[in-house]
Coordinates of C-alpha atoms and ligand atoms in Angstrom, one line a residue:
M1 CA -20.2 -0.8 -13.9
V2 CA -20.4 0.3 -10.5
L3 CA -19.3 3.4 -9.8
L4 CA -17.6 3.6 -6.4
G5 CA -17.7 6.5 -4.0
L6 CA -14.3 8.1 -2.6
C7 CA -12.4 6.3 0.2
Y8 CA -10.2 8.8 1.4
N9 CA -8.3 8.3 4.5
T10 CA -9.7 10.7 6.9
I11 CA -12.4 7.5 7.5
M12 CA -10.0 4.9 8.4
R13 CA -6.7 5.0 10.9
T14 CA -5.6 1.3 10.0
Y15 CA -5.4 -0.8 6.9
I16 CA -4.5 -4.3 6.4
V17 CA -3.5 -4.5 3.0
G18 CA -2.8 -7.8 1.0
N19 CA -0.5 -7.7 -2.4
W20 CA -1.1 -10.3 -3.8
K21 CA 1.8 -9.9 -6.6
M22 CA 1.2 -12.1 -9.7
N23 CA -0.1 -15.2 -8.1
F24 CA -3.6 -17.0 -8.5
T25 CA -5.8 -17.7 -11.4
I26 CA -9.0 -15.7 -11.6
G27 CA -10.8 -19.1 -10.3
E28 CA -8.6 -19.2 -7.6
S29 CA -8.7 -15.4 -6.4
S30 CA -12.6 -15.7 -6.3
I31 CA -12.5 -18.8 -4.2
Y32 CA -10.3 -17.2 -1.7
L33 CA -12.2 -13.9 -2.0
H34 CA -15.5 -16.2 -1.5
K35 CA -13.3 -17.6 2.0
L36 CA -12.4 -14.3 3.1
L37 CA -15.8 -12.7 3.0
K38 CA -17.3 -15.6 5.2
R39 CA -14.8 -14.9 7.7
I40 CA -14.0 -11.2 7.8
K41 CA -16.5 -8.9 9.5
P42 CA -16.3 -5.4 9.1
A43 CA -14.8 -3.0 12.0
R44 CA -15.3 0.7 12.0
G45 CA -11.8 2.4 11.7
L46 CA -10.0 -1.0 9.9
Q47 CA -9.8 -1.1 6.4
I48 CA -9.1 -4.2 4.9
V49 CA -7.7 -4.4 1.1
I50 CA -6.5 -6.9 -1.3
A51 CA -4.5 -6.5 -4.3
P52 CA -5.3 -9.3 -6.8
S53 CA -3.4 -9.3 -10.2
S54 CA -5.2 -6.9 -13.0
I55 CA -7.0 -9.7 -14.5
A56 CA -8.8 -10.5 -11.7
L57 CA -10.3 -7.2 -10.6
Q58 CA -13.0 -6.7 -13.0
P59 CA -14.7 -10.3 -12.1
L60 CA -13.8 -9.7 -8.0
S61 CA -15.1 -6.2 -8.3
L62 CA -18.8 -8.0 -9.0
Q63 CA -18.3 -10.3 -5.9
I64 CA -16.4 -8.4 -3.5
D65 CA -18.7 -6.7 -0.1
R66 CA -17.4 -3.6 0.2
K67 CA -18.1 -3.2 3.9
K68 CA -15.6 -5.5 4.4
L69 CA -13.2 -5.2 1.9
K70 CA -11.7 -2.7 -0.6
L71 CA -10.1 -3.9 -3.8
A72 CA -6.4 -2.0 -5.0
A73 CA -4.5 -2.6 -8.3
Q74 CA -0.9 -3.3 -8.0
N75 CA -0.2 -1.2 -10.5
C76 CA -1.2 1.6 -13.2
N77 CA 0.0 3.9 -16.1
A78 CA 0.1 7.6 -15.4
K79 CA -1.4 8.1 -18.8
D80 CA -5.5 8.2 -19.2
Y81 CA -5.7 6.8 -22.5
G82 CA -3.2 6.1 -26.0
A83 CA -0.9 3.9 -27.5
Y84 CA 0.9 2.1 -24.6
T85 CA 0.7 -1.5 -25.4
G86 CA -0.1 -4.4 -22.4
E87 CA -0.8 -0.5 -19.9
T88 CA -3.6 -0.4 -17.7
S89 CA -4.7 3.5 -17.0
V90 CA -5.8 4.6 -13.7
T91 CA -8.9 6.2 -15.8
Q92 CA -9.4 2.5 -16.7
L93 CA -9.1 1.2 -12.8
R94 CA -12.1 3.6 -11.9
G95 CA -15.0 1.8 -10.8
L96 CA -13.1 -1.2 -9.9
V97 CA -10.1 0.0 -7.0
N98 CA -10.1 2.5 -4.5
Y99 CA -6.1 1.8 -4.2
I100 CA -3.3 1.5 -6.2
I101 CA -0.2 0.5 -5.3
V102 CA 2.5 2.9 -6.8
G103 CA 6.0 2.5 -6.7
H104 CA 6.3 -0.8 -5.0
S105 CA 10.1 -1.8 -4.7
E106 CA 9.1 -4.3 -7.1
R107 CA 8.5 -2.0 -10.3
R108 CA 11.1 -0.1 -9.0
H109 CA 13.9 -2.2 -8.7
V110 CA 12.8 -5.2 -11.2
F111 CA 10.8 -3.2 -13.9
N112 CA 13.2 -0.1 -13.3
E113 CA 10.5 2.4 -12.8
T114 CA 11.9 5.9 -11.9
D115 CA 10.7 8.5 -9.1
N116 CA 9.6 10.5 -12.0
M117 CA 7.4 7.8 -13.6
I118 CA 5.8 7.3 -9.9
R119 CA 5.7 10.9 -9.4
E120 CA 3.1 11.0 -12.5
K121 CA 1.5 7.9 -11.0
V122 CA 0.7 9.3 -7.9
A123 CA -0.6 12.3 -9.8
A124 CA -2.7 10.2 -11.9
C125 CA -4.4 8.5 -8.8
I126 CA -5.5 11.8 -7.4
R127 CA -6.5 13.1 -10.4
N128 CA -9.0 10.2 -10.9
N129 CA -9.9 10.2 -7.2
I130 CA -8.3 6.7 -6.3
T131 CA -6.0 6.6 -3.3
P132 CA -2.2 5.7 -4.2
I133 CA -0.9 3.6 -1.5
L134 CA 2.9 5.0 -2.2
C135 CA 5.8 2.8 -1.1
I136 CA 9.4 4.1 -0.4
G137 CA 12.3 2.4 1.3
E138 CA 16.0 1.4 0.6
T139 CA 17.9 -1.2 -0.4
E140 CA 20.2 -3.4 1.5
S141 CA 23.4 -1.6 0.1
Q142 CA 21.9 2.2 0.3
R143 CA 20.8 0.8 3.9
S144 CA 25.0 -0.3 4.2
F145 CA 26.0 3.1 3.4
G146 CA 23.9 5.4 5.9
E147 CA 21.6 6.2 3.2
T148 CA 18.3 5.4 4.2
K149 CA 17.3 9.0 5.4
D150 CA 18.4 10.7 1.9
V151 CA 16.5 7.7 -0.2
L152 CA 13.1 8.0 1.8
R153 CA 13.0 11.8 1.9
D154 CA 13.9 11.8 -1.9
Q155 CA 11.4 9.7 -2.6
L156 CA 9.1 11.4 -0.3
I157 CA 9.7 14.4 -2.1
S158 CA 9.3 12.9 -6.0
G159 CA 6.5 10.9 -5.1
L160 CA 4.3 13.7 -3.5
A161 CA 5.8 16.5 -5.4
D162 CA 2.6 16.7 -7.9
V163 CA 0.2 16.4 -5.0
S164 CA -1.4 19.5 -3.7
R165 CA -1.6 20.6 0.3
E166 CA -5.2 19.8 -0.2
D167 CA -4.5 16.4 -1.8
L168 CA -2.5 15.1 0.7
D169 CA -4.9 13.6 3.1
K170 CA -5.9 11.2 -0.1
V171 CA -2.4 9.4 0.3
I172 CA -1.2 6.4 1.8
I173 CA 2.8 6.3 2.4
A174 CA 3.9 2.2 2.7
Y175 CA 7.4 1.8 4.2
E176 CA 8.8 -1.0 2.8
P177 CA 12.7 -1.8 2.9
V178 CA 13.5 -3.7 0.2
W179 CA 15.9 -5.9 2.3
A180 CA 13.1 -6.9 4.5
I181 CA 10.8 -8.0 1.6
S182 CA 10.4 -11.4 1.1
G183 CA 11.5 -12.7 -2.4
V184 CA 14.4 -10.7 -2.3
K185 CA 17.7 -12.6 -2.2
G186 CA 19.1 -12.3 1.1
A187 CA 15.9 -10.5 2.8
H188 CA 15.3 -11.0 6.7
P189 CA 12.5 -9.5 9.1
A190 CA 13.3 -6.0 9.6
V191 CA 12.9 -5.5 14.0
P192 CA 10.9 -3.1 15.1
D193 CA 13.8 -0.5 16.0
D194 CA 15.0 -0.4 13.1
I195 CA 11.5 0.5 11.5
A196 CA 11.0 3.0 14.3
E197 CA 14.0 5.1 12.9
S198 CA 12.7 5.6 9.6
V199 CA 9.1 5.9 10.5
K200 CA 10.9 9.1 12.5
I201 CA 12.2 10.3 9.6
I202 CA 9.2 10.0 7.2
R203 CA 7.1 11.7 9.7
E204 CA 9.8 14.4 10.2
H205 CA 10.3 14.8 6.5
L206 CA 6.4 15.2 6.5
S207 CA 5.9 17.5 9.1
D208 CA 9.0 19.8 8.2
T209 CA 7.8 20.3 4.8
Y210 CA 3.9 20.1 4.9
G211 CA 3.5 21.1 9.0
K212 CA 2.3 18.6 12.1
E213 CA -1.2 18.2 11.2
I214 CA -0.7 16.7 8.3
A215 CA 2.1 14.8 8.7
E216 CA 0.5 13.0 11.8
K217 CA -2.7 12.6 9.6
M218 CA -0.9 10.8 6.8
P219 CA -1.7 6.9 6.8
L220 CA 1.8 5.0 7.1
L221 CA 1.8 1.2 6.5
Y222 CA 4.6 -1.3 6.9
G223 CA 5.6 -3.9 4.5
G224 CA 8.2 -6.4 4.5
S225 CA 7.6 -10.2 5.4
V226 CA 4.6 -9.5 8.1
N227 CA 3.3 -12.6 9.3
P228 CA 0.9 -13.4 12.4
S229 CA 4.0 -14.2 14.5
N230 CA 5.5 -10.2 13.7
A231 CA 2.7 -8.3 13.0
G232 CA 2.0 -7.4 16.6
A233 CA 5.1 -5.8 17.4
Y234 CA 5.0 -4.0 13.9
L235 CA 1.4 -2.7 14.4
T236 CA 2.6 -1.8 18.0
I237 CA 5.5 0.7 16.8
P238 CA 4.4 4.5 17.1
G239 CA 3.1 6.0 13.8
I240 CA 2.6 2.9 12.2
D241 CA -1.0 2.6 11.3
G242 CA -1.1 -0.9 9.1
L243 CA 0.0 -3.4 7.0
L244 CA 1.3 -3.9 3.6
I245 CA 1.7 -8.2 3.6
G246 CA 2.8 -9.7 0.9
G247 CA 3.3 -13.6 0.9
A248 CA 1.4 -13.9 4.4
S249 CA -2.1 -12.4 2.3
L250 CA -2.3 -15.5 0.3
I251 CA -2.8 -17.9 2.9
A252 CA -6.5 -16.9 4.6
D253 CA -5.6 -18.2 7.9
Q254 CA -2.6 -15.6 8.2
F255 CA -4.3 -12.9 6.7
I256 CA -7.1 -13.2 9.0
D257 CA -4.8 -13.7 12.0
I258 CA -3.1 -10.6 11.2
I259 CA -6.6 -8.9 10.9
E260 CA -7.4 -10.1 14.1
L261 CA -4.3 -8.8 15.6
A262 CA -4.9 -5.2 14.1
K263 CA -8.5 -5.3 15.8
K264 CA -7.1 -6.1 18.9
I265 CA -4.1 -3.7 19.1
K266 CA -5.3 -0.9 17.1
L267 CA -9.3 -0.3 17.5
Ligands
LIG301 C1 5.4 -6.7 -0.7 O1 4.9 -7.4 -1.5 O2 4.8 -5.4 -0.3 C2 5.8 -7.0 0.5 C3 6.1 -6.6 1.5 O3 6.0 -9.0 0.6 P1 6.4 -9.6 1.8 O4 5.3 -9.6 3.1 O5 6.1 -11.3 1.0 O6 7.3 -9.4 2.2

């Protein structure tokens, strides 16, 4: 097994992350990766990440060119090993992935993951030298009751509670309003002004808690119905360092168009 070097955020500033969710067989994943590898050129300052389903991680880890792309897991268990049937630990993911998506809204709302579980998963990632992509975001009803600020702050406080100050540069935050994620009933894309407001809440909270320097450095991604037509607008929101993409990351042409946009806008 190839052991990966660390991939902490100080090196990269823009991230394009594709979350494949529960799509593609191992064979389909491999064919799709082959397509991406043929068409993607490495660019300094831009990190492209794909998060295939867990069964595809091992074969894809042998096929991937890490100069072009890195792998992420979509989930993990916070314990290192033990009697947890059906689960995969961060320790087991070491050597396969550089990133793990933690606290995705589907994990929070479909699989009832609690803030406590998410806090433990973030800590397990740090302990194992894997960068957590901590997802936070309010639901439609929280938004309509004016609770967005409290929800985002609570999710940040609890998600980062076990991360030491020195390790904060090993965390990526993804703001994903649940009401904007495709697949959620009644979902609709967010307008950039809404996102900008949440970015302000997140950056201000980080600044008040950890200081301006840490707050400015922490990569903050946006996710929710991103496609090639709206990606440019989202990428130009001040304080947004990249995108977490679900549906559009399953279509090579769309994912590559978004990557090209990110190069033009961010590099
Ligand atoms: C996601 O899965 O994180 C996501 C944002 O999905 P979509 O782009 O399909 O809304």
